[in-house]
mmCIF file of C-alpha atoms and ligand atoms in Angstrom:
data_model
loop_
_atom_site.group_PDB
_atom_site.id
_atom_site.type_symbol
_atom_site.label_atom_id
_atom_site.label_comp_id
_atom_site.label_asym_id
_atom_site.label_seq_id
_atom_site.Cartn_x
_atom_site.Cartn_y
_atom_site.Cartn_z
ATOM 1 C CA MET A 1466 -72.418 -20.824 0.581
ATOM 2 C CA THR A 1467 -72.248 -21.826 4.228
ATOM 3 C CA ARG A 1468 -69.044 -21.432 6.106
ATOM 4 C CA LEU A 1469 -68.517 -24.708 7.972
ATOM 5 C CA ALA A 1470 -67.746 -24.079 11.645
ATOM 6 C CA PRO A 1471 -64.842 -25.561 13.613
ATOM 7 C CA GLY A 1472 -65.951 -28.971 14.844
ATOM 8 C CA SER A 1473 -67.213 -29.894 11.355
ATOM 9 C CA THR A 1474 -65.733 -32.965 9.701
ATOM 10 C CA LEU A 1475 -63.590 -32.964 6.575
ATOM 11 C CA GLY A 1476 -63.177 -36.203 4.635
ATOM 12 C CA ILE A 1477 -60.107 -36.813 2.497
ATOM 13 C CA LEU A 1478 -59.815 -39.492 -0.177
ATOM 14 C CA GLY A 1479 -56.205 -40.646 -0.038
ATOM 15 C CA GLY A 1480 -54.008 -41.133 2.995
ATOM 16 C CA GLY A 1481 -50.558 -40.189 1.672
ATOM 17 C CA GLN A 1482 -48.405 -37.200 2.541
ATOM 18 C CA LEU A 1483 -50.695 -34.671 0.869
ATOM 19 C CA GLY A 1484 -53.648 -35.994 2.862
ATOM 20 C CA ARG A 1485 -51.512 -35.909 6.003
ATOM 21 C CA MET A 1486 -50.522 -32.268 5.582
ATOM 22 C CA LEU A 1487 -54.114 -31.332 4.687
ATOM 23 C CA SER A 1488 -55.279 -33.109 7.822
ATOM 24 C CA GLN A 1489 -52.742 -31.284 9.989
ATOM 25 C CA ALA A 1490 -53.857 -27.930 8.558
ATOM 26 C CA ALA A 1491 -57.516 -28.823 9.098
ATOM 27 C CA ASN A 1492 -56.824 -29.820 12.704
ATOM 28 C CA ARG A 1493 -55.240 -26.440 13.328
ATOM 29 C CA LEU A 1494 -58.490 -24.783 12.246
ATOM 30 C CA GLY A 1495 -60.492 -26.973 14.624
ATOM 31 C CA PHE A 1496 -61.875 -29.486 12.131
ATOM 32 C CA ASP A 1497 -62.044 -33.256 12.544
ATOM 33 C CA VAL A 1498 -60.693 -35.308 9.653
ATOM 34 C CA VAL A 1499 -61.645 -38.752 8.358
ATOM 35 C CA ILE A 1500 -59.441 -40.450 5.762
ATOM 36 C CA LEU A 1501 -60.488 -43.047 3.195
ATOM 37 C CA ASP A 1502 -57.559 -45.156 2.006
ATOM 38 C CA PRO A 1503 -57.279 -48.871 1.194
ATOM 39 C CA GLU A 1504 -53.990 -49.178 3.099
ATOM 40 C CA GLU A 1505 -54.162 -49.506 6.851
ATOM 41 C CA ASN A 1506 -52.206 -47.106 9.031
ATOM 42 C CA SER A 1507 -51.732 -44.530 6.247
ATOM 43 C CA PRO A 1508 -49.577 -41.415 6.824
ATOM 44 C CA ALA A 1509 -52.745 -39.267 6.879
ATOM 45 C CA GLY A 1510 -54.802 -41.759 8.872
ATOM 46 C CA ARG A 1511 -52.271 -41.644 11.684
ATOM 47 C CA VAL A 1512 -52.798 -37.900 12.268
ATOM 48 C CA SER A 1513 -56.571 -37.908 11.782
ATOM 49 C CA ARG A 1514 -59.618 -38.711 13.882
ATOM 50 C CA GLY A 1515 -60.148 -41.880 11.921
ATOM 51 C CA GLN A 1516 -59.515 -43.817 8.745
ATOM 52 C CA ILE A 1517 -61.882 -46.004 6.782
ATOM 53 C CA VAL A 1518 -59.826 -48.812 5.255
ATOM 54 C CA ALA A 1519 -61.513 -49.640 1.947
ATOM 55 C CA PRO A 1520 -61.089 -49.213 -1.809
ATOM 56 C CA TYR A 1521 -62.063 -45.839 -3.306
ATOM 57 C CA ASP A 1522 -65.067 -47.396 -5.020
ATOM 58 C CA ASP A 1523 -66.409 -49.315 -2.021
ATOM 59 C CA PRO A 1524 -70.118 -48.327 -1.822
ATOM 60 C CA ASN A 1525 -70.439 -48.764 1.943
ATOM 61 C CA ALA A 1526 -67.302 -46.750 2.638
ATOM 62 C CA LEU A 1527 -68.473 -43.962 0.306
ATOM 63 C CA ASP A 1528 -71.893 -43.899 1.990
ATOM 64 C CA VAL A 1529 -70.234 -43.546 5.396
ATOM 65 C CA MET A 1530 -67.960 -40.735 4.094
ATOM 66 C CA GLY A 1531 -71.001 -38.929 2.692
ATOM 67 C CA LYS A 1532 -72.892 -39.182 5.980
ATOM 68 C CA VAL A 1533 -70.120 -38.595 8.510
ATOM 69 C CA CYS A 1534 -68.367 -35.747 6.670
ATOM 70 C CA ASP A 1535 -69.642 -32.232 6.074
ATOM 71 C CA ALA A 1536 -67.198 -31.758 3.190
ATOM 72 C CA VAL A 1537 -64.963 -34.150 1.277
ATOM 73 C CA THR A 1538 -61.870 -33.505 -0.813
ATOM 74 C CA PHE A 1539 -59.085 -35.632 -2.303
ATOM 75 C CA GLU A 1540 -55.310 -35.753 -2.495
ATOM 76 C CA PHE A 1541 -55.059 -37.375 -5.961
ATOM 77 C CA GLU A 1542 -56.807 -36.731 -9.250
ATOM 78 C CA ASN A 1543 -57.760 -40.236 -10.298
ATOM 79 C CA VAL A 1544 -60.800 -40.390 -8.037
ATOM 80 C CA PRO A 1545 -63.614 -42.250 -9.861
ATOM 81 C CA ALA A 1546 -66.448 -39.874 -10.830
ATOM 82 C CA ALA A 1547 -68.983 -42.432 -9.542
ATOM 83 C CA SER A 1548 -67.348 -42.303 -6.091
ATOM 84 C CA VAL A 1549 -67.790 -38.530 -5.950
ATOM 85 C CA ASP A 1550 -71.452 -38.852 -6.954
ATOM 86 C CA ARG A 1551 -72.040 -41.471 -4.257
ATOM 87 C CA ILE A 1552 -70.425 -39.330 -1.530
ATOM 88 C CA ARG A 1553 -72.487 -36.345 -2.605
ATOM 89 C CA ALA A 1554 -75.672 -38.401 -2.431
ATOM 90 C CA GLY A 1555 -74.837 -39.043 1.233
ATOM 91 C CA GLY A 1556 -75.027 -35.291 1.914
ATOM 92 C CA ALA A 1557 -71.404 -34.071 1.978
ATOM 93 C CA ARG A 1558 -70.195 -31.320 -0.325
ATOM 94 C CA VAL A 1559 -67.271 -32.400 -2.491
ATOM 95 C CA ALA A 1560 -64.616 -30.009 -3.769
ATOM 96 C CA PRO A 1561 -63.020 -29.538 -6.242
ATOM 97 C CA GLY A 1562 -65.991 -30.448 -8.452
ATOM 98 C CA PRO A 1563 -66.580 -33.013 -11.201
ATOM 99 C CA MET A 1564 -65.480 -30.702 -14.040
ATOM 100 C CA ALA A 1565 -62.003 -30.309 -12.539
ATOM 101 C CA LEU A 1566 -61.638 -34.062 -12.111
ATOM 102 C CA ALA A 1567 -62.839 -34.862 -15.623
ATOM 103 C CA VAL A 1568 -60.415 -32.350 -17.145
ATOM 104 C CA ALA A 1569 -57.407 -33.349 -15.037
ATOM 105 C CA GLN A 1570 -57.919 -37.085 -15.551
ATOM 106 C CA ASP A 1571 -57.558 -36.938 -19.324
ATOM 107 C CA ARG A 1572 -54.655 -35.151 -21.009
ATOM 108 C CA LEU A 1573 -56.665 -34.592 -24.189
ATOM 109 C CA GLU A 1574 -59.604 -33.026 -22.333
ATOM 110 C CA GLU A 1575 -57.098 -31.011 -20.324
ATOM 111 C CA LYS A 1576 -55.291 -29.494 -23.307
ATOM 112 C CA THR A 1577 -58.586 -28.841 -25.091
ATOM 113 C CA PHE A 1578 -59.944 -27.071 -21.996
ATOM 114 C CA LEU A 1579 -56.744 -25.049 -21.532
ATOM 115 C CA ASN A 1580 -56.731 -23.782 -25.102
ATOM 116 C CA GLY A 1581 -60.433 -22.994 -24.743
ATOM 117 C CA VAL A 1582 -59.757 -20.618 -21.834
ATOM 118 C CA GLY A 1583 -56.844 -18.959 -23.630
ATOM 119 C CA ALA A 1584 -54.028 -20.835 -21.846
ATOM 120 C CA THR A 1585 -51.539 -21.901 -24.513
ATOM 121 C CA THR A 1586 -50.130 -25.454 -24.568
ATOM 122 C CA VAL A 1587 -47.780 -27.326 -26.895
ATOM 123 C CA ALA A 1588 -49.327 -28.437 -30.194
ATOM 124 C CA PHE A 1589 -50.885 -31.892 -29.808
ATOM 125 C CA HIS A 1590 -52.646 -34.638 -31.699
ATOM 126 C CA ALA A 1591 -55.188 -37.171 -30.391
ATOM 127 C CA VAL A 1592 -54.017 -40.758 -30.920
ATOM 128 C CA ALA A 1593 -56.497 -43.641 -30.832
ATOM 129 C CA THR A 1594 -54.721 -45.894 -33.361
ATOM 130 C CA LEU A 1595 -51.255 -46.450 -34.783
ATOM 131 C CA GLU A 1596 -52.427 -44.668 -37.960
ATOM 132 C CA ASP A 1597 -53.336 -41.606 -35.859
ATOM 133 C CA LEU A 1598 -49.850 -41.713 -34.412
ATOM 134 C CA HIS A 1599 -48.264 -41.671 -37.880
ATOM 135 C CA ARG A 1600 -50.476 -38.728 -38.871
ATOM 136 C CA GLY A 1601 -49.535 -36.928 -35.642
ATOM 137 C CA LEU A 1602 -45.834 -37.434 -36.278
ATOM 138 C CA GLU A 1603 -46.228 -35.969 -39.764
ATOM 139 C CA LYS A 1604 -47.986 -32.951 -38.290
ATOM 140 C CA LEU A 1605 -45.789 -32.339 -35.224
ATOM 141 C CA GLY A 1606 -42.443 -33.748 -36.389
ATOM 142 C CA THR A 1607 -39.855 -35.340 -34.106
ATOM 143 C CA PRO A 1608 -38.814 -35.476 -31.399
ATOM 144 C CA SER A 1609 -42.282 -35.586 -29.901
ATOM 145 C CA LEU A 1610 -43.722 -37.110 -26.784
ATOM 146 C CA LEU A 1611 -46.391 -39.805 -26.699
ATOM 147 C CA LYS A 1612 -48.363 -39.854 -23.440
ATOM 148 C CA THR A 1613 -51.271 -42.007 -22.309
ATOM 149 C CA ARG A 1614 -54.399 -39.873 -21.987
ATOM 150 C CA ARG A 1615 -55.068 -41.244 -18.509
ATOM 151 C CA GLU A 1616 -53.165 -42.275 -15.426
ATOM 152 C CA GLY A 1617 -49.710 -40.895 -16.141
ATOM 153 C CA TYR A 1618 -47.729 -39.204 -13.360
ATOM 154 C CA ASP A 1619 -44.110 -38.410 -12.466
ATOM 155 C CA GLY A 1620 -43.035 -39.074 -16.069
ATOM 156 C CA LYS A 1621 -44.741 -42.503 -16.180
ATOM 157 C CA GLY A 1622 -46.929 -43.434 -19.152
ATOM 158 C CA GLN A 1623 -44.917 -41.428 -21.661
ATOM 159 C CA VAL A 1624 -42.316 -42.190 -24.329
ATOM 160 C CA TRP A 1625 -40.210 -39.884 -26.480
ATOM 161 C CA ILE A 1626 -40.312 -40.633 -30.206
ATOM 162 C CA LYS A 1627 -37.036 -39.504 -31.766
ATOM 163 C CA ALA A 1628 -37.821 -40.520 -35.360
ATOM 164 C CA ALA A 1629 -40.940 -41.690 -37.230
ATOM 165 C CA LYS A 1630 -39.597 -45.245 -37.389
ATOM 166 C CA GLY A 1631 -39.932 -45.442 -33.586
ATOM 167 C CA ALA A 1632 -43.730 -45.071 -33.754
ATOM 168 C CA THR A 1633 -44.678 -48.744 -33.421
ATOM 169 C CA ALA A 1634 -42.290 -49.375 -30.525
ATOM 170 C CA ALA A 1635 -43.638 -46.339 -28.649
ATOM 171 C CA TRP A 1636 -47.248 -47.328 -29.317
ATOM 172 C CA ASP A 1637 -46.562 -50.870 -28.054
ATOM 173 C CA ALA A 1638 -44.620 -49.613 -25.030
ATOM 174 C CA LEU A 1639 -47.733 -47.731 -23.877
ATOM 175 C CA GLY A 1640 -49.928 -50.769 -24.479
ATOM 176 C CA GLY A 1641 -51.864 -49.379 -27.466
ATOM 177 C CA ARG A 1642 -53.983 -47.280 -25.102
ATOM 178 C CA PRO A 1643 -55.640 -43.964 -26.073
ATOM 179 C CA CYS A 1644 -52.837 -41.410 -26.159
ATOM 180 C CA ILE A 1645 -51.948 -37.849 -26.965
ATOM 181 C CA LEU A 1646 -48.897 -36.904 -29.026
ATOM 182 C CA GLU A 1647 -47.258 -33.680 -27.880
ATOM 183 C CA ALA A 1648 -44.789 -31.467 -29.692
ATOM 184 C CA ARG A 1649 -41.591 -30.920 -27.735
ATOM 185 C CA ALA A 1650 -41.702 -27.768 -25.629
ATOM 186 C CA PRO A 1651 -38.350 -25.976 -26.056
ATOM 187 C CA PHE A 1652 -38.411 -24.693 -22.493
ATOM 188 C CA LEU A 1653 -35.636 -22.900 -20.607
ATOM 189 C CA ARG A 1654 -36.985 -23.955 -17.240
ATOM 190 C CA GLU A 1655 -40.041 -25.382 -15.538
ATOM 191 C CA LEU A 1656 -42.210 -23.202 -13.339
ATOM 192 C CA SER A 1657 -45.409 -23.816 -11.454
ATOM 193 C CA ILE A 1658 -48.098 -21.694 -9.964
ATOM 194 C CA ILE A 1659 -50.244 -22.614 -6.983
ATOM 195 C CA ALA A 1660 -53.562 -20.818 -6.768
ATOM 196 C CA ALA A 1661 -56.908 -21.128 -5.044
ATOM 197 C CA ARG A 1662 -60.541 -20.232 -5.604
ATOM 198 C CA GLY A 1663 -63.011 -19.898 -2.759
ATOM 199 C CA ARG A 1664 -66.673 -20.838 -2.688
ATOM 200 C CA ASP A 1665 -67.469 -17.158 -3.211
ATOM 201 C CA GLY A 1666 -65.410 -17.090 -6.436
ATOM 202 C CA ALA A 1667 -62.486 -15.148 -4.938
ATOM 203 C CA VAL A 1668 -59.104 -16.099 -6.421
ATOM 204 C CA ALA A 1669 -55.738 -16.028 -4.626
ATOM 205 C CA VAL A 1670 -52.445 -16.748 -6.389
ATOM 206 C CA TYR A 1671 -49.069 -17.592 -4.788
ATOM 207 C CA PRO A 1672 -45.764 -16.411 -6.261
ATOM 208 C CA LEU A 1673 -44.293 -18.722 -8.912
ATOM 209 C CA GLY A 1674 -41.944 -21.586 -8.084
ATOM 210 C CA GLU A 1675 -39.055 -22.806 -10.252
ATOM 211 C CA ASN A 1676 -38.806 -26.589 -10.339
ATOM 212 C CA ARG A 1677 -36.020 -29.068 -11.028
ATOM 213 C CA HIS A 1678 -36.798 -32.711 -11.776
ATOM 214 C CA ALA A 1679 -34.638 -35.816 -11.952
ATOM 215 C CA GLY A 1680 -35.880 -39.028 -13.505
ATOM 216 C CA GLY A 1681 -39.369 -37.517 -13.851
ATOM 217 C CA VAL A 1682 -39.599 -36.798 -10.100
ATOM 218 C CA LEU A 1683 -39.488 -33.350 -8.504
ATOM 219 C CA ARG A 1684 -36.216 -32.690 -6.648
ATOM 220 C CA THR A 1685 -36.371 -29.013 -5.720
ATOM 221 C CA THR A 1686 -38.555 -25.935 -5.904
ATOM 222 C CA LEU A 1687 -37.114 -22.439 -5.550
ATOM 223 C CA ALA A 1688 -39.690 -19.846 -4.611
ATOM 224 C CA PRO A 1689 -40.513 -17.114 -5.186
ATOM 225 C CA ALA A 1690 -38.935 -17.763 -8.592
ATOM 226 C CA VAL A 1691 -37.010 -14.891 -10.122
ATOM 227 C CA VAL A 1692 -39.273 -13.873 -13.010
ATOM 228 C CA ASP A 1693 -39.870 -10.690 -14.945
ATOM 229 C CA ALA A 1694 -43.170 -8.857 -14.728
ATOM 230 C CA ARG A 1695 -44.425 -10.317 -18.032
ATOM 231 C CA ILE A 1696 -44.106 -13.908 -16.791
ATOM 232 C CA ASP A 1697 -45.688 -13.047 -13.482
ATOM 233 C CA LYS A 1698 -48.641 -11.415 -15.219
ATOM 234 C CA ALA A 1699 -49.038 -14.249 -17.726
ATOM 235 C CA ALA A 1700 -48.979 -16.909 -14.989
ATOM 236 C CA ARG A 1701 -51.562 -15.070 -12.909
ATOM 237 C CA ARG A 1702 -53.793 -14.698 -15.935
ATOM 238 C CA ILE A 1703 -53.516 -18.445 -16.632
ATOM 239 C CA ALA A 1704 -54.312 -19.326 -13.012
ATOM 240 C CA LYS A 1705 -57.430 -17.130 -13.033
ATOM 241 C CA ALA A 1706 -58.628 -18.478 -16.364
ATOM 242 C CA VAL A 1707 -58.206 -22.090 -15.214
ATOM 243 C CA LEU A 1708 -59.884 -21.577 -11.830
ATOM 244 C CA ASN A 1709 -62.823 -19.620 -13.203
ATOM 245 C CA GLY A 1710 -63.175 -21.895 -16.257
ATOM 246 C CA LEU A 1711 -63.501 -24.954 -14.006
ATOM 247 C CA GLU A 1712 -65.745 -23.161 -11.463
ATOM 248 C CA TYR A 1713 -63.117 -24.480 -9.117
ATOM 249 C CA VAL A 1714 -63.144 -24.629 -5.317
ATOM 250 C CA GLY A 1715 -59.830 -25.377 -3.598
ATOM 251 C CA VAL A 1716 -56.131 -25.244 -4.442
ATOM 252 C CA VAL A 1717 -54.803 -26.086 -7.892
ATOM 253 C CA GLY A 1718 -51.215 -26.683 -9.045
ATOM 254 C CA ILE A 1719 -50.435 -25.615 -12.616
ATOM 255 C CA GLU A 1720 -47.176 -26.751 -14.238
ATOM 256 C CA LEU A 1721 -45.687 -24.339 -16.755
ATOM 257 C CA PHE A 1722 -42.900 -24.295 -19.325
ATOM 258 C CA ASP A 1723 -40.962 -21.015 -19.512
ATOM 259 C CA LEU A 1724 -39.938 -20.516 -23.140
ATOM 260 C CA GLY A 1725 -38.197 -17.182 -22.487
ATOM 261 C CA GLU A 1726 -39.149 -13.671 -23.636
ATOM 262 C CA GLY A 1727 -42.271 -13.718 -21.492
ATOM 263 C CA ARG A 1728 -43.772 -16.781 -23.160
ATOM 264 C CA LEU A 1729 -45.350 -19.547 -21.069
ATOM 265 C CA LEU A 1730 -47.000 -22.838 -21.994
ATOM 266 C CA VAL A 1731 -49.165 -24.836 -19.616
ATOM 267 C CA ASN A 1732 -48.017 -28.438 -19.179
ATOM 268 C CA GLU A 1733 -50.650 -29.779 -16.831
ATOM 269 C CA ILE A 1734 -53.137 -29.066 -14.071
ATOM 270 C CA ALA A 1735 -53.234 -30.921 -10.743
ATOM 271 C CA PRO A 1736 -56.652 -30.406 -9.081
ATOM 272 C CA ARG A 1737 -55.208 -30.621 -5.563
ATOM 273 C CA VAL A 1738 -52.401 -29.414 -3.364
ATOM 274 C CA HIS A 1739 -49.108 -29.945 -5.161
ATOM 275 C CA ASN A 1740 -45.547 -30.961 -4.329
ATOM 276 C CA THR A 1741 -44.273 -27.708 -5.888
ATOM 277 C CA GLY A 1742 -46.363 -25.807 -3.333
ATOM 278 C CA HIS A 1743 -44.703 -27.275 -0.225
ATOM 279 C CA TRP A 1744 -42.496 -24.192 0.012
ATOM 280 C CA THR A 1745 -45.552 -22.191 1.115
ATOM 281 C CA GLN A 1746 -45.435 -23.977 4.501
ATOM 282 C CA ASP A 1747 -42.418 -21.907 5.488
ATOM 283 C CA GLY A 1748 -42.665 -19.026 2.999
ATOM 284 C CA CYS A 1749 -46.229 -17.787 3.456
ATOM 285 C CA ALA A 1750 -48.524 -16.986 6.366
ATOM 286 C CA CYS A 1751 -51.235 -19.258 4.926
ATOM 287 C CA ASP A 1752 -49.778 -22.329 3.220
ATOM 288 C CA GLN A 1753 -51.387 -24.276 0.378
ATOM 289 C CA PHE A 1754 -52.808 -26.872 2.784
ATOM 290 C CA GLU A 1755 -54.611 -24.369 4.983
ATOM 291 C CA GLN A 1756 -55.693 -22.523 1.844
ATOM 292 C CA HIS A 1757 -57.278 -25.653 0.421
ATOM 293 C CA VAL A 1758 -59.076 -26.420 3.681
ATOM 294 C CA ARG A 1759 -60.319 -22.826 3.864
ATOM 295 C CA ALA A 1760 -61.716 -22.982 0.338
ATOM 296 C CA VAL A 1761 -63.382 -26.377 0.755
ATOM 297 C CA MET A 1762 -64.928 -25.434 4.119
ATOM 298 C CA GLY A 1763 -66.272 -22.170 2.683
ATOM 299 C CA TRP A 1764 -63.932 -19.870 4.597
ATOM 300 C CA PRO A 1765 -62.398 -16.742 3.066
ATOM 301 C CA LEU A 1766 -59.041 -17.367 1.382
ATOM 302 C CA GLY A 1767 -55.872 -16.524 3.318
ATOM 303 C CA PRO A 1768 -52.948 -14.295 2.267
ATOM 304 C CA THR A 1769 -50.574 -15.625 -0.414
ATOM 305 C CA ALA A 1770 -47.662 -13.156 -0.277
ATOM 306 C CA ALA A 1771 -44.234 -14.653 0.454
ATOM 307 C CA HIS A 1772 -42.421 -13.492 3.605
ATOM 308 C CA ALA A 1773 -39.321 -15.609 2.903
ATOM 309 C CA SER A 1774 -37.405 -17.167 0.069
ATOM 310 C CA VAL A 1775 -37.555 -20.973 0.225
ATOM 311 C CA GLU A 1776 -35.689 -23.841 -1.379
ATOM 312 C CA MET A 1777 -37.776 -26.992 -1.000
ATOM 313 C CA THR A 1778 -35.993 -30.322 -1.486
ATOM 314 C CA ASN A 1779 -37.748 -33.679 -1.520
ATOM 315 C CA LEU A 1780 -36.265 -36.443 0.600
ATOM 316 C CA LEU A 1781 -36.499 -39.557 -1.570
ATOM 317 C CA GLY A 1782 -35.875 -43.092 -0.307
ATOM 318 C CA ASP A 1783 -33.015 -43.346 2.182
ATOM 319 C CA GLU A 1784 -32.256 -39.612 1.906
ATOM 320 C CA VAL A 1785 -34.649 -39.397 4.822
ATOM 321 C CA ASP A 1786 -31.867 -40.895 6.964
ATOM 322 C CA ARG A 1787 -30.266 -37.440 6.824
ATOM 323 C CA TRP A 1788 -32.900 -36.202 9.278
ATOM 324 C CA ALA A 1789 -30.423 -36.125 12.176
ATOM 325 C CA ALA A 1790 -27.908 -33.896 10.366
ATOM 326 C CA LEU A 1791 -30.656 -31.726 8.869
ATOM 327 C CA SER A 1792 -32.266 -31.216 12.246
ATOM 328 C CA GLY A 1793 -29.147 -29.343 13.398
ATOM 329 C CA LYS A 1794 -29.383 -26.678 10.682
ATOM 330 C CA SER A 1795 -30.948 -23.448 11.855
ATOM 331 C CA ASP A 1796 -32.243 -22.399 8.402
ATOM 332 C CA VAL A 1797 -33.915 -25.723 7.600
ATOM 333 C CA ARG A 1798 -37.417 -26.890 8.486
ATOM 334 C CA ILE A 1799 -38.057 -30.612 8.204
ATOM 335 C CA HIS A 1800 -41.353 -32.183 7.183
ATOM 336 C CA LEU A 1801 -41.486 -35.980 7.494
ATOM 337 C CA TYR A 1802 -44.402 -38.108 6.390
ATOM 338 C CA GLY A 1803 -44.165 -40.988 8.874
ATOM 339 C CA LYS A 1804 -43.734 -43.526 6.069
ATOM 340 C CA ALA A 1805 -41.879 -46.829 6.157
ATOM 341 C CA PRO A 1806 -40.106 -48.529 4.523
ATOM 342 C CA ALA A 1807 -37.885 -46.011 2.683
ATOM 343 C CA ARG A 1808 -38.098 -47.683 -0.724
ATOM 344 C CA PRO A 1809 -35.831 -46.180 -3.439
ATOM 345 C CA GLY A 1810 -37.416 -43.053 -4.932
ATOM 346 C CA ARG A 1811 -40.323 -43.005 -2.437
ATOM 347 C CA LYS A 1812 -41.267 -39.519 -1.205
ATOM 348 C CA MET A 1813 -40.453 -39.771 2.521
ATOM 349 C CA GLY A 1814 -40.376 -36.095 3.461
ATOM 350 C CA HIS A 1815 -39.086 -32.703 2.387
ATOM 351 C CA VAL A 1816 -37.030 -29.872 3.779
ATOM 352 C CA ASN A 1817 -37.568 -26.167 3.370
ATOM 353 C CA ARG A 1818 -34.428 -24.077 3.553
ATOM 354 C CA VAL A 1819 -35.577 -20.581 4.474
ATOM 355 C CA ARG A 1820 -33.769 -17.325 3.659
ATOM 356 C CA PRO A 1821 -34.745 -13.672 3.946
ATOM 357 C CA LEU A 1822 -36.779 -12.502 0.992
ATOM 358 C CA GLN A 1823 -34.730 -10.700 -1.682
ATOM 359 C CA HIS A 1824 -36.579 -7.617 -2.874
HETATM 360 P P1 AMP B 227 -45.833 -34.676 -17.159
HETATM 361 O O1 AMP B 227 -46.072 -36.049 -16.658
HETATM 362 O O2 AMP B 227 -46.713 -34.260 -18.269
HETATM 363 O O3 AMP B 227 -45.801 -33.651 -16.041
HETATM 364 O O4 AMP B 227 -44.324 -34.663 -17.746
HETATM 365 C C1 AMP B 227 -43.208 -34.930 -16.926
HETATM 366 C C2 AMP B 227 -42.026 -34.112 -17.394
HETATM 367 O O5 AMP B 227 -41.705 -34.409 -18.756
HETATM 368 C C3 AMP B 227 -42.252 -32.596 -17.358
HETATM 369 O O6 AMP B 227 -42.000 -32.065 -16.097
HETATM 370 C C4 AMP B 227 -41.256 -32.119 -18.418
HETATM 371 O O7 AMP B 227 -39.945 -32.068 -17.873
HETATM 372 C C5 AMP B 227 -41.290 -33.226 -19.436
HETATM 373 N N1 AMP B 227 -42.267 -32.940 -20.511
HETATM 374 C C6 AMP B 227 -43.580 -33.215 -20.484
HETATM 375 N N2 AMP B 227 -44.182 -32.820 -21.622
HETATM 376 C C7 AMP B 227 -43.227 -32.272 -22.394
HETATM 377 C C8 AMP B 227 -43.218 -31.677 -23.697
HETATM 378 N N3 AMP B 227 -44.313 -31.605 -24.451
HETATM 379 N N4 AMP B 227 -42.025 -31.193 -24.154
HETATM 380 C C9 AMP B 227 -40.898 -31.280 -23.426
HETATM 381 N N5 AMP B 227 -40.841 -31.844 -22.193
HETATM 382 C C10 AMP B 227 -41.988 -32.331 -21.680
#
């Protein structure tokens, strides 16, 4: 378990805003960063030592990443397993590991894993055929939610089924791909927990965030969320079980449904830094980005206590044009991703409104 020294090189697969903020945190600790992203001039590439412009399965690019980098991580979960193997063969350590990727890439594997480590989820049914879907609807009732097993994000790849007669339309809408049918979670609110595990197995957990979405996309996170001790304890227990169960190294984001009366369900796991953890940049001494870099590079984990109360708001599309007005507010910190153009709904930046912590 070597601790990589400043001057070592961190590779990141993915050059978006998460890669950019990881790169900035890594630079602060004295590391060089190389980005792999098929798009030239990526947000992360522009703040890093270099970018390799190639697809994520390009053998030559992966060989170079494996040789040039001491450690490699990723900013998105749909990294091909073969790419990770190829990078590793070049000599770099890759974190999080293959188990985390396999579980997070497939909603059925994910729910099966979660239940296996004692983290409760909604009831679900595996759907490989239209007949399976009918059986699932009989078992779970309606409304229920049909999701593709792979490659869904921000509410994409999922359709609500309000009555059994809507089964065929839903199945067709998702292209007849392998799916999972989920019972509806009767949640009061959505929470998330950001946590990390180091190479030495140490676990560090941030306070919970409360999240509001619109159109499947995160709008705001309020953190630390106001929760009773039961919820806090349950969320911490879930985070530990997930991290240890996956022999995880790095930061994970875990989305939760709060059902009230101390009951939580896990919605999904993101094996990476997470949009609902952006509040830590201005609410904690060691934010999720530095924490992830620390874990991957074999450093001890940093502190996770909140020193401020933060309301994080995403700037989507042309909302980023508010930067001038926002820059005049003394309680607001602005984080812009250097992206253009500001297409509707595109994540262009976020703001953290910081207030004294309420005890
Ligand atoms: P996901 O892509 O799984 O994160 O789902 C996107 C959003 O859909 C979540 O943030 C919830 O608001 C909602 N959602 C997902 N699964 C369920 C469920 N089983 N019951 C109720 N709402 C859900």
